[in-house]
Coordinates of C-alpha atoms in Angstrom, one line a residue:
M1 CA 0.0 0.0 0.0
Y2 CA 1.1 3.6 0.5
I3 CA 2.8 3.2 3.9
D4 CA 6.4 3.2 2.7
H5 CA 5.6 5.9 0.2
F6 CA 4.7 8.4 2.9
G7 CA 7.2 7.0 5.5
M8 CA 4.7 5.6 7.9
Q9 CA 4.7 2.5 10.1
E10 CA 1.0 1.7 9.9
L11 CA -2.2 2.7 8.2
P12 CA -3.4 5.9 9.8
F13 CA -7.1 5.9 8.7
T14 CA -8.5 2.4 9.2
L15 CA -12.0 1.9 10.6
T16 CA -10.8 -0.3 13.4
P17 CA -11.1 1.5 16.7
N18 CA -7.3 1.6 17.5
T19 CA -7.1 3.6 20.8
R20 CA -3.6 4.8 19.8
F21 CA -5.5 7.1 17.5
F22 CA -7.9 8.4 20.1
L23 CA -9.1 11.9 19.3
Q24 CA -7.2 14.5 21.3
L25 CA -9.9 17.0 20.5
P26 CA -12.3 18.8 22.9
T27 CA -15.5 17.0 22.1
H28 CA -14.0 13.5 22.8
Q29 CA -11.5 14.4 25.5
E30 CA -14.1 16.2 27.5
A31 CA -16.4 13.2 27.2
L32 CA -13.7 10.9 28.5
N33 CA -12.9 13.3 31.4
L34 CA -16.6 13.4 32.3
L35 CA -16.9 9.6 32.3
L36 CA -13.9 9.2 34.6
V37 CA -15.2 11.9 37.0
A38 CA -18.7 10.4 37.1
L39 CA -17.4 6.9 37.7
G40 CA -15.0 8.2 40.4
S41 CA -17.9 9.8 42.2
G42 CA -19.9 6.5 42.2
D43 CA -22.8 7.5 40.0
G44 CA -25.1 4.7 39.0
F45 CA -26.0 5.3 35.3
I46 CA -24.0 7.3 32.7
K47 CA -25.1 7.8 29.1
V48 CA -23.0 8.6 26.0
V49 CA -24.9 9.4 22.8
G50 CA -23.6 10.1 19.4
E51 CA -24.6 9.8 15.7
V52 CA -23.3 6.9 13.6
G53 CA -19.5 7.3 13.0
T54 CA -18.8 9.9 15.6
G55 CA -16.4 7.8 17.6
K56 CA -18.5 6.1 20.3
T57 CA -16.7 2.8 20.1
M58 CA -13.3 4.4 20.0
L59 CA -14.3 6.3 23.2
C60 CA -15.6 3.1 24.7
R61 CA -12.4 1.2 24.1
T62 CA -10.3 4.1 25.4
L63 CA -12.4 4.2 28.6
L64 CA -11.8 0.4 29.0
N65 CA -8.1 0.8 28.6
T66 CA -8.0 3.7 31.0
L67 CA -10.0 1.8 33.6
E68 CA -7.4 -1.1 33.4
K69 CA -5.1 1.2 35.4
E70 CA -7.7 1.9 38.1
P71 CA -8.8 -0.3 41.0
C72 CA -11.6 -1.5 38.9
I73 CA -13.3 -4.6 37.4
T74 CA -14.9 -3.9 34.0
A75 CA -17.6 -5.9 32.3
Y76 CA -18.0 -5.1 28.6
I77 CA -21.0 -6.1 26.5
P78 CA -20.5 -5.0 22.8
N79 CA -23.7 -6.6 21.5
P80 CA -26.5 -6.0 23.9
Y81 CA -29.3 -7.5 21.8
L82 CA -29.9 -10.1 24.6
S83 CA -32.7 -11.5 26.6
P84 CA -32.8 -10.6 30.3
E85 CA -31.3 -14.0 31.1
G86 CA -28.6 -13.5 28.4
L87 CA -27.7 -10.1 29.9
R88 CA -27.3 -11.6 33.4
H89 CA -25.2 -14.5 32.1
N90 CA -22.9 -12.2 30.1
F91 CA -22.4 -9.9 33.1
A92 CA -21.7 -12.8 35.4
L93 CA -19.1 -14.2 33.1
E94 CA -17.4 -10.8 32.7
I95 CA -17.0 -10.4 36.5
G96 CA -15.5 -13.8 36.9
I97 CA -18.3 -16.2 37.7
E98 CA -17.0 -19.2 35.6
N99 CA -20.0 -21.5 36.1
A100 CA -22.6 -18.8 35.2
L101 CA -24.1 -20.7 32.3
Q102 CA -24.9 -23.7 34.6
L103 CA -26.8 -21.6 37.2
R104 CA -30.5 -21.1 37.2
D105 CA -31.7 -17.5 37.1
F106 CA -32.5 -17.1 40.8
E107 CA -29.1 -18.7 41.8
L108 CA -27.4 -16.6 39.2
V109 CA -28.7 -13.3 40.7
N110 CA -27.5 -14.4 44.1
R111 CA -24.1 -15.4 42.8
I112 CA -23.8 -12.0 41.0
N113 CA -24.6 -10.3 44.3
Q114 CA -22.0 -12.3 46.2
R115 CA -19.3 -11.7 43.6
L116 CA -20.0 -7.9 43.6
V117 CA -19.7 -7.9 47.4
E118 CA -16.4 -9.8 47.1
I119 CA -15.1 -7.2 44.6
A120 CA -16.1 -4.3 46.8
G121 CA -14.5 -6.0 49.8
Q122 CA -11.2 -6.0 47.9
G123 CA -11.4 -2.2 47.6
L124 CA -12.3 -2.4 43.9
Y125 CA -15.4 -1.1 42.1
T126 CA -17.2 -2.6 39.2
V127 CA -18.3 -0.9 35.9
L128 CA -20.5 -2.5 33.3
I129 CA -20.0 -0.9 29.9
V130 CA -22.7 -1.5 27.2
D131 CA -21.9 -0.5 23.6
E132 CA -24.7 0.0 21.0
A133 CA -27.2 0.2 23.9
Q134 CA -30.0 1.4 21.6
A135 CA -30.2 -2.2 20.4
M136 CA -31.2 -3.5 23.9
P137 CA -34.8 -4.9 24.1
E138 CA -37.0 -3.0 26.5
E139 CA -37.3 -5.9 28.8
T140 CA -33.6 -6.3 28.9
I141 CA -33.1 -2.7 29.9
E142 CA -35.6 -3.1 32.7
A143 CA -33.7 -6.3 33.8
L144 CA -30.5 -4.2 33.9
R145 CA -32.2 -1.6 36.1
L146 CA -33.4 -4.2 38.5
L147 CA -29.9 -5.7 38.6
T148 CA -28.6 -2.3 39.8
N149 CA -30.7 -2.6 42.8
L150 CA -28.0 -4.8 44.2
E151 CA -26.2 -2.4 46.6
T152 CA -24.9 -2.0 50.1
E153 CA -26.2 0.5 52.6
S154 CA -23.8 3.2 51.4
N155 CA -22.8 2.3 47.8
K156 CA -23.9 0.9 44.5
L157 CA -22.2 -2.5 43.9
F158 CA -21.7 -1.6 40.2
Q159 CA -22.0 1.3 37.8
V160 CA -23.3 1.3 34.2
V161 CA -22.1 3.3 31.2
L162 CA -24.4 3.1 28.2
F163 CA -23.1 4.0 24.7
G164 CA -25.6 4.5 22.0
Q165 CA -27.0 6.2 19.0
P166 CA -29.7 8.9 19.3
E167 CA -32.3 6.2 19.2
L168 CA -31.2 5.3 22.8
D169 CA -32.7 8.6 24.0
Q170 CA -36.0 7.7 22.2
L171 CA -36.0 4.3 23.8
L172 CA -35.4 5.7 27.3
R173 CA -38.2 8.2 27.0
R174 CA -40.8 5.4 26.9
P175 CA -43.1 5.6 30.0
S176 CA -42.2 2.1 30.9
L177 CA -38.5 3.0 31.3
R178 CA -39.0 6.2 33.2
Q179 CA -37.5 4.7 36.4
L180 CA -34.2 4.0 34.6
L181 CA -34.2 7.4 32.9
Q182 CA -34.4 9.0 36.3
R183 CA -31.3 7.1 37.4
I184 CA -29.1 8.6 34.7
T185 CA -27.0 11.1 36.5
F186 CA -24.6 12.2 33.7
S187 CA -25.2 12.4 30.0
C188 CA -22.8 13.5 27.3
Y189 CA -23.1 13.9 23.5
L190 CA -20.5 13.4 20.9
H191 CA -20.7 16.1 18.3
T192 CA -19.3 16.1 14.8
L193 CA -16.0 17.8 14.1
S194 CA -15.5 21.3 12.9
A195 CA -13.3 22.1 9.8
E196 CA -10.4 23.2 12.1
E197 CA -10.8 20.0 14.3
I198 CA -10.7 17.9 11.1
R199 CA -7.4 19.5 10.1
H200 CA -5.9 18.7 13.4
Y201 CA -7.4 15.2 13.3
L202 CA -5.9 14.4 9.9
E203 CA -2.4 15.6 10.9
Q204 CA -2.6 13.9 14.3
R205 CA -3.4 10.5 12.9
A206 CA -0.8 10.8 10.2
T207 CA 1.9 11.7 12.7
R208 CA 0.9 8.8 15.0
A209 CA 1.2 6.5 12.1
G210 CA 4.8 7.6 11.7
Y211 CA 4.6 10.4 9.1
K212 CA 7.4 12.9 9.8
G213 CA 7.0 15.5 7.0
L214 CA 5.2 18.8 6.9
S215 CA 1.4 19.0 6.5
L216 CA 0.3 15.9 4.6
F217 CA -3.1 17.3 3.6
S218 CA -3.3 20.7 1.9
S219 CA -5.6 23.3 3.3
G220 CA -8.0 22.9 0.4
A221 CA -8.0 19.1 0.7
S222 CA -8.8 19.3 4.5
K223 CA -11.6 21.8 4.0
L224 CA -13.1 19.7 1.2
I225 CA -13.1 16.6 3.4
A226 CA -14.7 18.6 6.2
K227 CA -17.4 19.8 3.9
V228 CA -18.5 16.6 2.3
T229 CA -18.3 14.5 5.5
G230 CA -20.2 16.9 7.7
G231 CA -17.5 16.3 10.3
V232 CA -18.2 12.6 10.9
P233 CA -14.9 10.9 11.8
R234 CA -15.7 7.6 10.2
L235 CA -16.4 9.3 6.8
V236 CA -13.2 11.4 7.3
N237 CA -11.2 8.2 7.7
I238 CA -12.7 6.7 4.6
L239 CA -12.0 9.7 2.4
A240 CA -8.5 10.3 3.9
H241 CA -7.5 6.7 3.3
K242 CA -8.7 6.7 -0.3
S243 CA -7.1 10.1 -0.9
L244 CA -3.7 8.7 0.2
M245 CA -4.2 5.8 -2.2
S246 CA -4.9 8.2 -5.0
A247 CA -1.8 10.3 -4.2
Y248 CA 0.3 7.1 -4.0
G249 CA -0.9 6.0 -7.4
R250 CA 0.1 9.3 -8.9
G251 CA 3.4 9.5 -7.1
D252 CA 2.4 12.6 -5.1
Y253 CA 3.5 13.3 -1.6
V254 CA 0.9 15.9 -0.5
I255 CA -2.8 15.4 -0.6
G256 CA -4.6 18.0 -2.6
K257 CA -8.2 18.6 -3.8
P258 CA -7.9 16.3 -6.8
H259 CA -7.0 13.3 -4.6
V260 CA -9.9 14.0 -2.4
I261 CA -12.2 14.4 -5.3
K262 CA -11.2 11.0 -6.6
A263 CA -11.9 9.5 -3.2
I264 CA -15.3 11.1 -3.1
E265 CA -16.2 9.7 -6.5
D266 CA -15.2 6.3 -5.3
T267 CA -17.3 6.5 -2.1
E268 CA -21.1 5.9 -1.7
G269 CA -23.0 8.4 0.4
V270 CA -20.9 11.4 -0.4
S271 CA -20.7 13.6 -3.5
V272 CA -18.6 16.4 -4.8
P273 CA -20.2 19.7 -3.8
A274 CA -20.8 22.5 -6.2
M275 CA -17.8 24.9 -5.9
T276 CA -17.0 28.2 -7.5
G277 CA -14.3 27.9 -10.1
Y278 CA -14.3 24.1 -10.1
M279 CA -15.5 21.5 -12.6
P280 CA -15.4 17.9 -11.4
F281 CA -13.2 15.5 -13.3
I282 CA -12.0 11.9 -13.1
F283 CA -8.3 11.1 -13.0
G284 CA -7.0 9.3 -16.1
S285 CA -10.3 9.7 -18.0
V286 CA -11.5 11.9 -20.8
I287 CA -14.2 14.4 -20.0
L288 CA -16.6 14.7 -22.8
A289 CA -17.8 18.2 -23.8
S290 CA -20.4 19.3 -26.3
S291 CA -18.3 22.0 -27.9
V292 CA -14.8 23.3 -28.4
G293 CA -15.6 26.1 -26.0
G294 CA -16.5 23.5 -23.4
L295 CA -13.3 21.7 -23.9
L296 CA -11.3 24.9 -23.5
Y297 CA -13.2 25.8 -20.3
W298 CA -12.5 22.3 -18.9
A299 CA -8.8 22.7 -19.7
V300 CA -8.6 26.1 -18.0
M301 CA -10.3 24.8 -14.9
R302 CA -8.1 21.7 -14.7
G303 CA -5.0 24.0 -14.8
L304 CA -6.4 25.9 -11.8
I305 CA -6.8 22.8 -9.6

């Protein structure tokens, strides 16, 4: 691929949530700080909401990695489309109850309670992290609420962090789930990135991948990526990756608008916006025009890119 061409050690814009590339930007760093403060204060339910592709899973993985350094036992459920029994079994396995699958439901709840008391007795606290929480069936969310009733006289035995898309808010507003909604003490929302944040994001990820040159993306390329992606990090990654491939194929070392345009043309769900002084073109192809004047206009525009 283009790694050697740009002097990198790894691909900088993959869709895998590699926490080495965690966004050092206000919207995500502030969310992480809020989560750590809320968990440190013993709050029961915490909710993180963001649109598709805004970095929820990356934040979730970063939180898990951070909690590994704390006096904490973490239980992680990445796919919460479970029955109430399935939720309890998964939680029990995550906190170290090895024979959880052999226990009947009543016995399982008692064993979970005993295990949580054991953990608290060791000076540790327990955190259950649920990703894609908007996919939880309503009866499973209610089962989770009932499970959090396990507590000592002074403390909750475990805390819950819910990560989800905006549909999670709609789900929790149902009258039947109003008791759980009242227990959510902190909520944070992941917003899309501004054009300036995207510029920093592109350079930061390239640098962490090993790039040592000056700005890899031109100002025009960065602004164009920001415009067509609406600031969604996942789309930014897709276009940045394809732009690097386009530049590598042409032997270029700086990403310009033409490389981004080629990436846009190769990506579903985005389109080249109408821009003053620009006519879209495809690398390596002939643009058909209906007149000599049209061909001349195209040539002039291409020279300006």
